[in-house]
Amino acid sequence: MTPVLLWTDALIYLLLVIAIAFGLYAARHEHLRAPWRRVLRSRIGMATLIVLAGYASIAVLDSVHFRLKVDRPGGEPVYAPEVLSLFDLALSGLRERQEVTYSAPFATHLYVKEAVDLPGGGVTRAYPRLIHGGAHLADPAADRVGDILTRVLVGMLKGLLLWMAVVGALLWLSGRRRAESWRVTWAGWRSPGTEIPWTTALAVLGGLLVLGCVAGELAAEYHILGTDKVGEDVFYQTLKSVRTGLLIGTLTTLVMLPAAILLGIAAGYFRGWVDDLIQYLYTTLNSIPGVLLIAAAILMLQVYMSNHAESFSSLVERADLRLLFLCVILGVTSWTGLCRLLRGESLKLREADYVQASLALGVGHFTLITRHILPNVMHIVIITLVLDFSGLVLAEAVLSYVNIGVDPTMNSWGNMINSARLELARDPVVWWSLAAAFLFMFVLVLAANLFADVVRDAFDPRIRATR
Amino acid sequence: MIAYIVRRLLYAIPILVGVNLITFLLFFVVNSPDDMARMQLGEKRVTEEAVQAWKDDHGYGKPLLYNAGGEGLARFTDTIFFEKSAKLFVFQFGSSDEGRDIGYDISQRMWPSLAIAVPVLIVGLAFNISFALFIVFFRATYVDLASVVLLVAMLSISSLFYIIGGQFVLGKLFHLVPISGYDTGLNAWKFLILPVIVGVIGGIGSGTRWYRTLFLEEIAQDYVRTARAKGLGERRVLFGHVLRNALIPILTGVVVVLPLLFMGSLISESFFGIPGLGSYTIDAISNQDFAIVRSMVFLGAVLYILGLILTDISYTLVDPRVRLQ
């Protein structure tokens, strides 16, 4: 196989590198470590962090793209045109098991009547058996419930075993580091009033693992969230949408961060005409309604893409570039808030005694900004970063609904809702696409919102002072 | 006061010029009118004549900034920039790419937008403030905790689901209200109920949480402690002191969005089939009618700046500590 590096993949790797580097750096500096420790000591912070990490691992797995080699005896190696990711390989069963059209969750028959050939000749209209969903059952009506229950039990067992393995590994690692028996560590974790809420963390982890294993066990033979109009598995679609959602939430901030930090601090630090110019810039951008600016920019991108169709080698690449562009334009509309906050804070910091003292000692502007101003505004940057995330995930859905979001060929919750919105008007109702998008989005956004609250409480010095 | 307002209005001019330049860049420089014509006419296999005809029909046939062939002032006025962008300043929106008069459309379509936006604002405000006061009255109890959890959960649901859910439950299951559509005059009321309910419910999460924070901040102030020390009851403290003082940020927060109410809500109008400015914009986006999108961008910017000016003025009216310089 040959690796394919999409633009957004590269940025995700960059983001990971930055996050790890910052993590290593922060771990060695007490003043940076303290607020994160406060986050980890909060039960909600710990629980939501694990849920978010689950989502993030899906997104990262889904960002390693490549094209598979096509077997052809002799001659040059040929690669399939389809761009796949590691996550696709892990879900290869789900991806390939297409039905004809709608089928309900756990169904064994289609949701729509079709003409079926009778064994003795002749044709009748009936609900045909699914090609893949529950195809292993000889008599679906009798065996289905029993089979589902067994699979749930097996899945739970597998999940528990996996969980025990993880806990065991953690215990062993922790015990070796502190040179104590695992029983002591275990008792320490279980005892009430521990600093880090181990019980919460392990419970949430266990819950996720069990749920994941049960879903995996069931999805091996059924469409657990049904299939959509063209027969694609909805569970697969919603899992693939995780990457899009997370990407919009994180890359947008990554893209806008340099501009917001640079301009915000410059405006507050240099004042005078620099300040006027930057203020003018962000007031102007701010006064254009965000949705309209995005719409205008995306329309222009569409014009550009349709006129330069030859410069994109594949649909995936084209969709990827559109996603990246969407992140950039969302960043353009959302950097102004952070910029204004940073300007205000730098204005205040500039008058602080230690900054004045450094100025008097002849320290250069660049050194002063990087050494004194930047570290003191970092908490604002981190709080904004986390607070903006959930809003951006929700914005993606709305924008895709208006057709100015991600490419229609890309898996995203917005596209799922968009294509499913007429299904509720059908009779009988097709509800599972909407339900799946709702469920996965709700869990992600809820976790992000709760996590953001914890982070804000831990980082904001004003809130800390009043406690 | 008047001098201040005049000065603020003058400050708005360079900003609007900036907005205009940005839209001009986006619509005419990044992609030339030729590109747009080709896109509208169907991409490939378009003759050069057809492109030229489309451009002439829609007034895009002129030079961008400087018309060397013109005489005197016409060198600058007979250009795309003057015709399509500069005229927006006097609210001459021109005609859409389909040939309709945009100014007339806007004046017709703003009323349905207002018919939804105003009730949503008023009912939402009343409900959110009452709910926030209720939570603050029971602060630091399980009522408080449960309410906050409920608010965060409501905040985490996409607005799309409120609309879809509302249409499904009220419209389809119980047949209480029509799912979508609109009628002229007063007959429109039954089409307005559902969008208003959905709009209010969708705003509860963020609105109530915000007011709760405001009230809690006020309640920690010294004057509240003084009021309690004088022996005032909880009700008098909440309504007489906390609510009255918290009204300042609430009021200014409302004033800033007032002008933008004209623009309507993009999503709910298109879901409910209401012929307001929001659905006008959405239709323009999906039909790729650039003239309308450009006009709406400019209108939105004007209304936003108007909102900022009104906010500053309302500050001086309600808070005697703030003085205009």
Coordinates of N, CA and C in Angstrom, one line a residue, chain A residues 166-361:
Chain A
V166 N -6.4 -3.5 31.0 CA -5.9 -2.2 31.1 C -5.6 -1.8 32.5
V167 N -6.6 -2.1 33.4 CA -6.4 -1.8 34.8 C -5.1 -2.5 35.4
G168 N -5.0 -3.7 35.0 CA -3.8 -4.5 35.5 C -2.5 -3.8 35.0
A169 N -2.5 -3.4 33.7 CA -1.3 -2.8 33.2 C -1.0 -1.5 34.0
L170 N -2.1 -0.7 34.2 CA -1.9 0.5 34.9 C -1.4 0.3 36.3
L171 N -2.0 -0.7 37.0 CA -1.5 -1.1 38.4 C -0.1 -1.5 38.4
W172 N 0.3 -2.3 37.4 CA 1.7 -2.8 37.4 C 2.6 -1.7 37.2
L173 N 2.3 -0.8 36.2 CA 3.2 0.4 36.0 C 3.3 1.3 37.2
S174 N 2.1 1.6 37.8 CA 2.2 2.5 38.9 C 2.9 1.9 40.1
G175 N 2.7 0.5 40.3 CA 3.3 -0.2 41.4 C 4.8 -0.2 41.2
R176 N 5.3 -0.4 39.9 CA 6.7 -0.5 39.7 C 7.4 0.9 39.9
R177 N 6.6 2.0 39.6 CA 7.2 3.3 39.7 C 7.4 3.6 41.2
R178 N 6.4 3.3 42.0 CA 6.5 3.6 43.4 C 7.1 2.5 44.2
A179 N 7.4 1.4 43.6 CA 8.0 0.3 44.3 C 7.1 -0.2 45.4
E180 N 5.9 -0.5 45.1 CA 5.0 -1.0 46.1 C 4.1 -2.1 45.5
S181 N 3.5 -3.0 46.3 CA 2.7 -4.1 45.7 C 1.5 -3.5 45.1
W182 N 0.9 -4.2 44.1 CA -0.3 -3.7 43.4 C -1.5 -3.6 44.3
R183 N -1.4 -4.5 45.4 CA -2.6 -4.4 46.3 C -2.6 -3.1 47.0
V184 N -1.4 -2.6 47.3 CA -1.4 -1.3 48.0 C -1.9 -0.2 47.1
T185 N -1.4 -0.2 45.8 CA -1.9 0.8 44.9 C -3.4 0.7 44.7
W186 N -3.9 -0.5 44.5 CA -5.3 -0.7 44.3 C -6.1 -0.1 45.5
A187 N -5.7 -0.4 46.7 CA -6.3 0.1 47.9 C -6.3 1.6 47.9
G188 N -5.1 2.1 47.5 CA -5.0 3.6 47.5 C -6.0 4.2 46.5
W189 N -6.1 3.6 45.3 CA -7.1 4.1 44.3 C -8.5 4.0 44.8
R190 N -8.8 3.0 45.5 CA -10.2 2.8 45.9 C -10.6 3.6 47.1
S191 N -9.6 4.0 47.9 CA -9.9 4.7 49.2 C -10.6 6.1 48.8
P192 N -11.6 6.5 49.6 CA -12.2 7.8 49.4 C -11.3 8.9 49.6
G193 N -11.5 10.0 48.9 CA -10.7 11.2 49.1 C -9.4 11.2 48.4
T194 N -9.2 10.3 47.4 CA -7.9 10.4 46.7 C -7.8 11.7 45.9
E195 N -6.6 12.1 45.6 CA -6.4 13.3 44.9 C -6.9 13.2 43.5
I196 N -6.5 12.2 42.8 CA -7.0 11.9 41.4 C -8.1 11.0 41.5
P197 N -9.3 11.3 41.0 CA -10.5 10.5 41.1 C -10.3 9.2 40.3
W198 N -9.6 8.2 40.8 CA -9.3 7.0 40.1 C -10.5 6.2 39.8
T199 N -11.4 6.1 40.8 CA -12.6 5.3 40.7 C -13.5 5.8 39.5
T200 N -13.6 7.1 39.4 CA -14.4 7.7 38.3 C -13.7 7.4 37.0
A201 N -12.4 7.6 37.0 CA -11.7 7.4 35.7 C -11.9 6.0 35.2
L202 N -11.7 5.0 36.2 CA -11.7 3.6 35.8 C -13.1 3.2 35.4
A203 N -14.1 3.8 36.1 CA -15.5 3.4 35.8 C -15.9 3.9 34.4
V204 N -15.5 5.2 34.1 CA -15.8 5.7 32.8 C -15.1 4.9 31.7
L205 N -13.9 4.6 32.0 CA -13.1 3.8 31.0 C -13.7 2.4 30.8
G206 N -14.1 1.8 31.9 CA -14.8 0.5 31.8 C -16.1 0.6 31.0
G207 N -16.9 1.6 31.3 CA -18.1 1.8 30.6 C -17.9 1.9 29.1
L208 N -16.9 2.8 28.7 CA -16.6 3.0 27.3 C -16.2 1.7 26.6
L209 N -15.3 0.9 27.3 CA -14.8 -0.3 26.7 C -15.9 -1.3 26.5
V210 N -16.8 -1.5 27.6 CA -17.8 -2.4 27.5 C -18.8 -2.0 26.3
L211 N -19.2 -0.7 26.3 CA -20.0 -0.3 25.2 C -19.4 -0.6 23.9
G212 N -18.1 -0.2 23.8 CA -17.5 -0.4 22.5 C -17.5 -1.9 22.1
C213 N -17.1 -2.7 23.0 CA -17.1 -4.2 22.7 C -18.5 -4.7 22.3
V214 N -19.5 -4.3 23.1 CA -20.8 -4.8 22.7 C -21.2 -4.3 21.4
A215 N -21.0 -3.0 21.1 CA -21.3 -2.5 19.8 C -20.5 -3.2 18.7
G216 N -19.2 -3.5 18.9 CA -18.4 -4.2 17.9 C -19.0 -5.6 17.7
E217 N -19.3 -6.3 18.8 CA -19.8 -7.7 18.7 C -21.1 -7.7 17.9
L218 N -22.0 -6.7 18.2 CA -23.3 -6.7 17.5 C -23.2 -6.3 16.0
A219 N -22.3 -5.3 15.8 CA -22.1 -4.7 14.5 C -21.5 -5.7 13.5
A220 N -20.9 -6.8 14.1 CA -20.3 -7.8 13.2 C -21.4 -8.5 12.4
E221 N -22.6 -8.6 12.9 CA -23.7 -9.3 12.1 C -24.9 -8.5 11.8
Y222 N -25.1 -7.3 12.5 CA -26.3 -6.5 12.3 C -25.9 -5.1 11.9
H223 N -26.9 -4.4 11.4 CA -26.7 -2.9 11.3 C -27.3 -2.3 12.5
I224 N -26.4 -2.0 13.5 CA -27.0 -1.7 14.8 C -27.7 -0.3 14.8
L225 N -27.3 0.6 13.9 CA -28.1 1.8 13.8 C -28.8 1.9 12.4
G226 N -29.1 0.7 11.8 CA -29.8 0.7 10.6 C -29.0 1.1 9.4
T227 N -29.6 1.2 8.2 CA -29.0 1.7 7.0 C -29.7 2.8 6.4
D228 N -29.0 3.6 5.6 CA -29.7 4.8 5.1 C -30.3 4.5 3.7
K229 N -30.6 5.6 3.0 CA -31.4 5.5 1.8 C -30.6 4.6 0.7
V230 N -29.3 4.8 0.6 CA -28.6 3.9 -0.3 C -28.1 2.7 0.3
G231 N -28.5 2.4 1.5 CA -28.1 1.1 2.1 C -26.8 1.1 2.8
E232 N -26.2 2.3 3.1 CA -25.0 2.3 3.8 C -25.2 2.2 5.3
D233 N -24.3 1.6 6.0 CA -24.5 1.4 7.5 C -24.4 2.8 8.2
V234 N -25.4 3.1 9.0 CA -25.4 4.4 9.6 C -24.4 4.5 10.8
F235 N -24.2 3.3 11.4 CA -23.2 3.3 12.5 C -21.8 3.7 11.9
Y236 N -21.5 3.1 10.7 CA -20.2 3.5 10.1 C -20.1 4.9 9.7
Q237 N -21.2 5.5 9.2 CA -21.3 6.9 8.8 C -21.0 7.8 10.1
T238 N -21.7 7.5 11.2 CA -21.6 8.4 12.3 C -20.2 8.3 12.9
L239 N -19.6 7.1 12.9 CA -18.2 7.0 13.4 C -17.2 7.7 12.5
K240 N -17.5 7.7 11.2 CA -16.6 8.4 10.3 C -16.7 9.9 10.5
S241 N -17.9 10.3 10.9 CA -18.2 11.8 11.1 C -17.4 12.3 12.3
V242 N -17.0 11.5 13.2 CA -16.2 11.9 14.4 C -15.0 12.8 13.9
R243 N -14.3 12.3 12.9 CA -13.1 13.0 12.5 C -13.4 14.4 12.0
T244 N -14.5 14.5 11.2 CA -14.9 15.8 10.6 C -15.2 16.7 11.8
G245 N -16.0 16.3 12.7 CA -16.4 17.2 13.8 C -15.2 17.6 14.6
L246 N -14.3 16.7 15.0 CA -13.2 17.0 15.8 C -12.2 18.0 15.0
L247 N -12.1 17.7 13.7 CA -11.2 18.5 12.9 C -11.6 19.9 12.9
I248 N -12.9 20.1 12.7 CA -13.4 21.5 12.6 C -13.2 22.2 14.0
G249 N -13.4 21.4 15.0 CA -13.3 22.0 16.3 C -11.9 22.4 16.7
T250 N -10.9 21.6 16.3 CA -9.5 21.9 16.7 C -8.8 22.7 15.6
L251 N -8.9 22.3 14.4 CA -8.0 22.9 13.4 C -8.4 24.4 13.2
T252 N -9.7 24.7 13.4 CA -10.1 26.1 13.2 C -9.3 27.0 14.2
T253 N -9.2 26.5 15.5 CA -8.5 27.3 16.5 C -7.0 27.3 16.2
L254 N -6.5 26.2 15.7 CA -5.1 26.1 15.4 C -4.7 27.1 14.3
V255 N -5.6 27.2 13.3 CA -5.4 28.1 12.2 C -5.4 29.6 12.6
M256 N -6.4 29.9 13.5 CA -6.6 31.3 13.8 C -5.6 31.7 14.9
L257 N -5.1 30.8 15.7 CA -4.3 31.1 16.8 C -3.1 32.1 16.6
P258 N -2.3 31.8 15.6 CA -1.1 32.7 15.4 C -1.6 34.1 15.1
A259 N -2.5 34.3 14.3 CA -3.0 35.7 14.0 C -3.5 36.4 15.2
A260 N -4.4 35.7 15.9 CA -5.0 36.3 17.1 C -4.0 36.6 18.1
I261 N -3.1 35.8 18.4 CA -2.1 36.0 19.4 C -1.2 37.2 19.0
L262 N -0.7 37.1 17.8 CA 0.3 38.2 17.3 C -0.4 39.5 17.3
L263 N -1.6 39.6 16.7 CA -2.2 40.9 16.5 C -2.7 41.4 17.9
G264 N -3.3 40.5 18.7 CA -3.9 40.9 20.0 C -2.8 41.5 20.9
I265 N -1.7 40.8 21.0 CA -0.6 41.3 21.8 C 0.0 42.6 21.3
A266 N 0.2 42.6 19.9 CA 0.8 43.8 19.3 C -0.1 45.0 19.6
A267 N -1.4 44.8 19.4 CA -2.3 46.0 19.6 C -2.2 46.5 21.1
G268 N -2.2 45.6 22.0 CA -2.2 46.0 23.4 C -0.8 46.5 23.8
Y269 N 0.2 45.9 23.2 CA 1.6 46.3 23.7 C 2.1 47.6 23.1
F270 N 1.9 47.7 21.8 CA 2.5 48.9 21.1 C 1.5 50.1 21.1
R271 N 0.3 49.9 21.3 CA -0.7 50.9 21.3 C -0.6 51.9 20.1
G272 N -1.1 53.1 20.2 CA -0.9 54.0 19.1 C -1.5 53.6 17.8
W273 N -0.9 53.9 16.7 CA -1.5 53.6 15.4 C -1.6 52.1 15.2
V274 N -0.7 51.3 15.7 CA -0.8 49.8 15.6 C -2.1 49.4 16.1
D275 N -2.4 49.9 17.3 CA -3.7 49.5 18.0 C -4.9 49.9 17.2
D276 N -4.8 51.2 16.6 CA -5.9 51.6 15.8 C -6.2 50.7 14.6
L277 N -5.1 50.4 14.0 CA -5.2 49.6 12.8 C -5.8 48.3 13.0
I278 N -5.2 47.6 14.1 CA -5.7 46.2 14.4 C -7.2 46.3 14.9
Q279 N -7.5 47.3 15.7 CA -8.9 47.4 16.1 C -9.8 47.6 14.9
Y280 N -9.4 48.4 14.0 CA -10.2 48.6 12.8 C -10.4 47.3 12.0
L281 N -9.3 46.6 11.9 CA -9.3 45.3 11.2 C -10.4 44.4 11.8
Y282 N -10.3 44.2 13.1 CA -11.2 43.2 13.7 C -12.6 43.7 13.8
T283 N -12.8 45.0 14.0 CA -14.2 45.5 14.0 C -14.8 45.3 12.6
T284 N -14.1 45.5 11.6 CA -14.6 45.4 10.2 C -15.0 43.9 10.0
L285 N -14.1 43.0 10.3 CA -14.4 41.6 10.1 C -15.5 41.1 11.0
N286 N -15.6 41.7 12.2 CA -16.6 41.3 13.1 C -18.0 41.8 12.6
S287 N -18.0 42.9 11.9 CA -19.3 43.4 11.6 C -20.0 42.7 10.4
I288 N -19.2 41.9 9.7 CA -19.8 41.1 8.7 C -20.5 39.9 9.4
P289 N -21.8 39.6 9.1 CA -22.4 38.4 9.8 C -21.6 37.2 9.4
G290 N -21.2 36.4 10.4 CA -20.3 35.2 10.2 C -20.8 34.3 9.2
V291 N -22.1 33.9 9.2 CA -22.6 32.9 8.3 C -22.5 33.4 6.9
L292 N -22.8 34.7 6.7 CA -22.7 35.3 5.3 C -21.3 35.3 4.8
L293 N -20.4 35.6 5.7 CA -19.0 35.7 5.2 C -18.5 34.3 4.8
I294 N -18.9 33.3 5.7 CA -18.6 31.9 5.3 C -19.3 31.5 4.0
A295 N -20.6 31.9 3.9 CA -21.3 31.5 2.7 C -20.6 32.1 1.5
A296 N -20.2 33.4 1.6 CA -19.6 34.1 0.4 C -18.3 33.4 0.1
A297 N -17.5 33.1 1.1 CA -16.2 32.5 0.9 C -16.3 31.1 0.2
I298 N -17.3 30.3 0.8 CA -17.5 28.9 0.2 C -18.0 29.0 -1.2
L299 N -18.9 29.9 -1.5 CA -19.4 30.1 -2.8 C -18.2 30.3 -3.8
M300 N -17.4 31.3 -3.3 CA -16.2 31.6 -4.2 C -15.3 30.4 -4.3
L301 N -15.2 29.6 -3.3 CA -14.4 28.4 -3.4 C -15.0 27.4 -4.4
Q302 N -16.3 27.3 -4.4 CA -17.0 26.4 -5.3 C -16.7 26.9 -6.8
V303 N -16.8 28.2 -7.0 CA -16.6 28.7 -8.3 C -15.1 28.4 -8.7
Y304 N -14.2 28.6 -7.8 CA -12.8 28.3 -8.1 C -12.6 26.8 -8.4
M305 N -13.3 25.9 -7.6 CA -13.0 24.5 -7.8 C -13.7 24.0 -9.1
S306 N -14.8 24.6 -9.4 CA -15.5 24.1 -10.6 C -14.7 24.6 -11.8
N307 N -14.0 25.7 -11.7 CA -13.2 26.2 -12.9 C -11.8 25.6 -12.9
H308 N -11.4 25.0 -11.8 CA -10.0 24.4 -11.8 C -10.2 22.9 -11.4
A309 N -11.1 22.3 -11.9 CA -11.4 20.9 -11.5 C -10.2 20.0 -11.8
E310 N -9.4 20.4 -12.8 CA -8.3 19.4 -13.1 C -7.2 19.4 -12.1
S311 N -7.1 20.4 -11.2 CA -6.0 20.4 -10.2 C -6.2 19.5 -9.0
F312 N -7.4 18.8 -8.9 CA -7.6 17.9 -7.8 C -7.6 16.5 -8.3
S313 N -6.7 15.7 -7.8 CA -6.5 14.4 -8.4 C -7.6 13.4 -7.9
S314 N -8.3 13.7 -6.8 CA -9.3 12.7 -6.4 C -10.4 13.5 -5.6
L315 N -11.6 12.9 -5.5 CA -12.7 13.5 -4.8 C -12.3 13.7 -3.3
V316 N -11.6 12.7 -2.7 CA -11.2 12.9 -1.3 C -10.3 14.1 -1.1
E317 N -9.4 14.3 -2.0 CA -8.5 15.4 -1.9 C -9.3 16.7 -2.0
R318 N -10.2 16.7 -2.9 CA -11.1 17.9 -3.1 C -11.9 18.2 -1.8
A319 N -12.5 17.2 -1.3 CA -13.3 17.3 -0.1 C -12.4 17.8 1.1
D320 N -11.2 17.2 1.1 CA -10.3 17.6 2.2 C -9.9 19.0 2.1
L321 N -9.6 19.5 0.9 CA -9.2 20.9 0.8 C -10.4 21.9 1.2
R322 N -11.6 21.4 0.8 CA -12.7 22.2 1.2 C -12.9 22.3 2.7
L323 N -12.6 21.2 3.4 CA -12.7 21.1 4.8 C -11.7 22.1 5.4
L324 N -10.5 22.0 4.9 CA -9.4 22.9 5.4 C -9.8 24.4 5.2
F325 N -10.3 24.6 4.0 CA -10.7 26.0 3.7 C -11.8 26.5 4.7
L326 N -12.8 25.5 5.0 CA -13.8 25.9 5.9 C -13.2 26.2 7.3
C327 N -12.2 25.4 7.7 CA -11.6 25.7 9.0 C -11.0 27.1 9.0
V328 N -10.3 27.4 7.8 CA -9.6 28.7 7.7 C -10.7 29.9 7.8
I329 N -11.8 29.7 7.1 CA -12.7 30.8 7.0 C -13.5 30.9 8.4
L330 N -13.7 29.7 9.0 CA -14.3 29.8 10.4 C -13.4 30.5 11.3
G331 N -12.1 30.2 11.1 CA -11.1 30.9 11.9 C -11.1 32.4 11.7
V332 N -11.2 32.8 10.5 CA -11.3 34.2 10.2 C -12.4 34.9 10.9
T333 N -13.6 34.2 10.9 CA -14.7 34.8 11.6 C -14.6 34.7 13.1
S334 N -13.8 33.8 13.7 CA -13.9 33.7 15.1 C -12.6 34.1 15.9
W335 N -11.6 34.6 15.1 CA -10.4 35.0 15.9 C -10.6 36.4 16.6
T336 N -11.6 37.1 16.2 CA -11.7 38.5 16.7 C -11.9 38.5 18.2
G337 N -12.7 37.6 18.7 CA -13.0 37.5 20.1 C -11.8 37.4 20.9
L338 N -11.0 36.4 20.5 CA -9.7 36.1 21.3 C -8.8 37.3 21.1
C339 N -8.7 37.9 20.0 CA -7.8 39.0 19.7 C -8.2 40.2 20.7
R340 N -9.5 40.4 20.8 CA -9.9 41.5 21.7 C -9.5 41.3 23.1
L341 N -9.8 40.0 23.6 CA -9.4 39.6 24.9 C -7.9 39.8 25.2
L342 N -7.1 39.4 24.2 CA -5.6 39.5 24.4 C -5.2 40.9 24.4
R343 N -5.8 41.7 23.6 CA -5.5 43.1 23.5 C -5.7 43.8 24.9
G344 N -6.9 43.5 25.4 CA -7.2 44.1 26.8 C -6.2 43.7 27.8
E345 N -5.9 42.4 27.8 CA -5.0 41.8 28.8 C -3.6 42.4 28.7
S346 N -3.1 42.5 27.4 CA -1.8 43.1 27.2 C -1.7 44.6 27.6
L347 N -2.8 45.3 27.3 CA -2.9 46.7 27.8 C -2.6 46.8 29.3
K348 N -3.3 45.9 30.0 CA -3.1 45.9 31.5 C -1.7 45.4 31.8
L349 N -1.2 44.4 31.2 CA 0.1 43.8 31.6 C 1.2 44.8 31.3
R350 N 1.0 45.6 30.3 CA 2.1 46.5 29.9 C 2.4 47.5 31.0
E351 N 1.4 47.8 31.8 CA 1.6 48.8 32.9 C 2.1 48.1 34.1
A352 N 2.2 46.8 34.1 CA 2.7 46.1 35.3 C 4.1 46.5 35.7
D353 N 4.4 46.5 37.0 CA 5.7 47.0 37.4 C 6.9 46.2 36.7
Y354 N 6.7 44.9 36.7 CA 7.9 44.1 36.2 C 8.1 44.4 34.7
V355 N 7.0 44.7 33.9 CA 7.2 45.0 32.5 C 7.9 46.4 32.4
Q356 N 7.5 47.3 33.2 CA 8.1 48.6 33.2 C 9.6 48.5 33.6
A357 N 9.8 47.7 34.6 CA 11.2 47.5 35.0 C 12.1 47.0 33.9
S358 N 11.6 45.9 33.2 CA 12.3 45.4 32.1 C 12.6 46.4 31.0
L359 N 11.5 47.2 30.8 CA 11.7 48.3 29.7 C 12.8 49.2 30.1
A360 N 12.8 49.6 31.4 CA 13.8 50.5 31.9 C 15.2 49.9 31.8
L361 N 15.3 48.6 32.0 CA 16.6 47.9 31.9 C 17.1 47.7 30.5

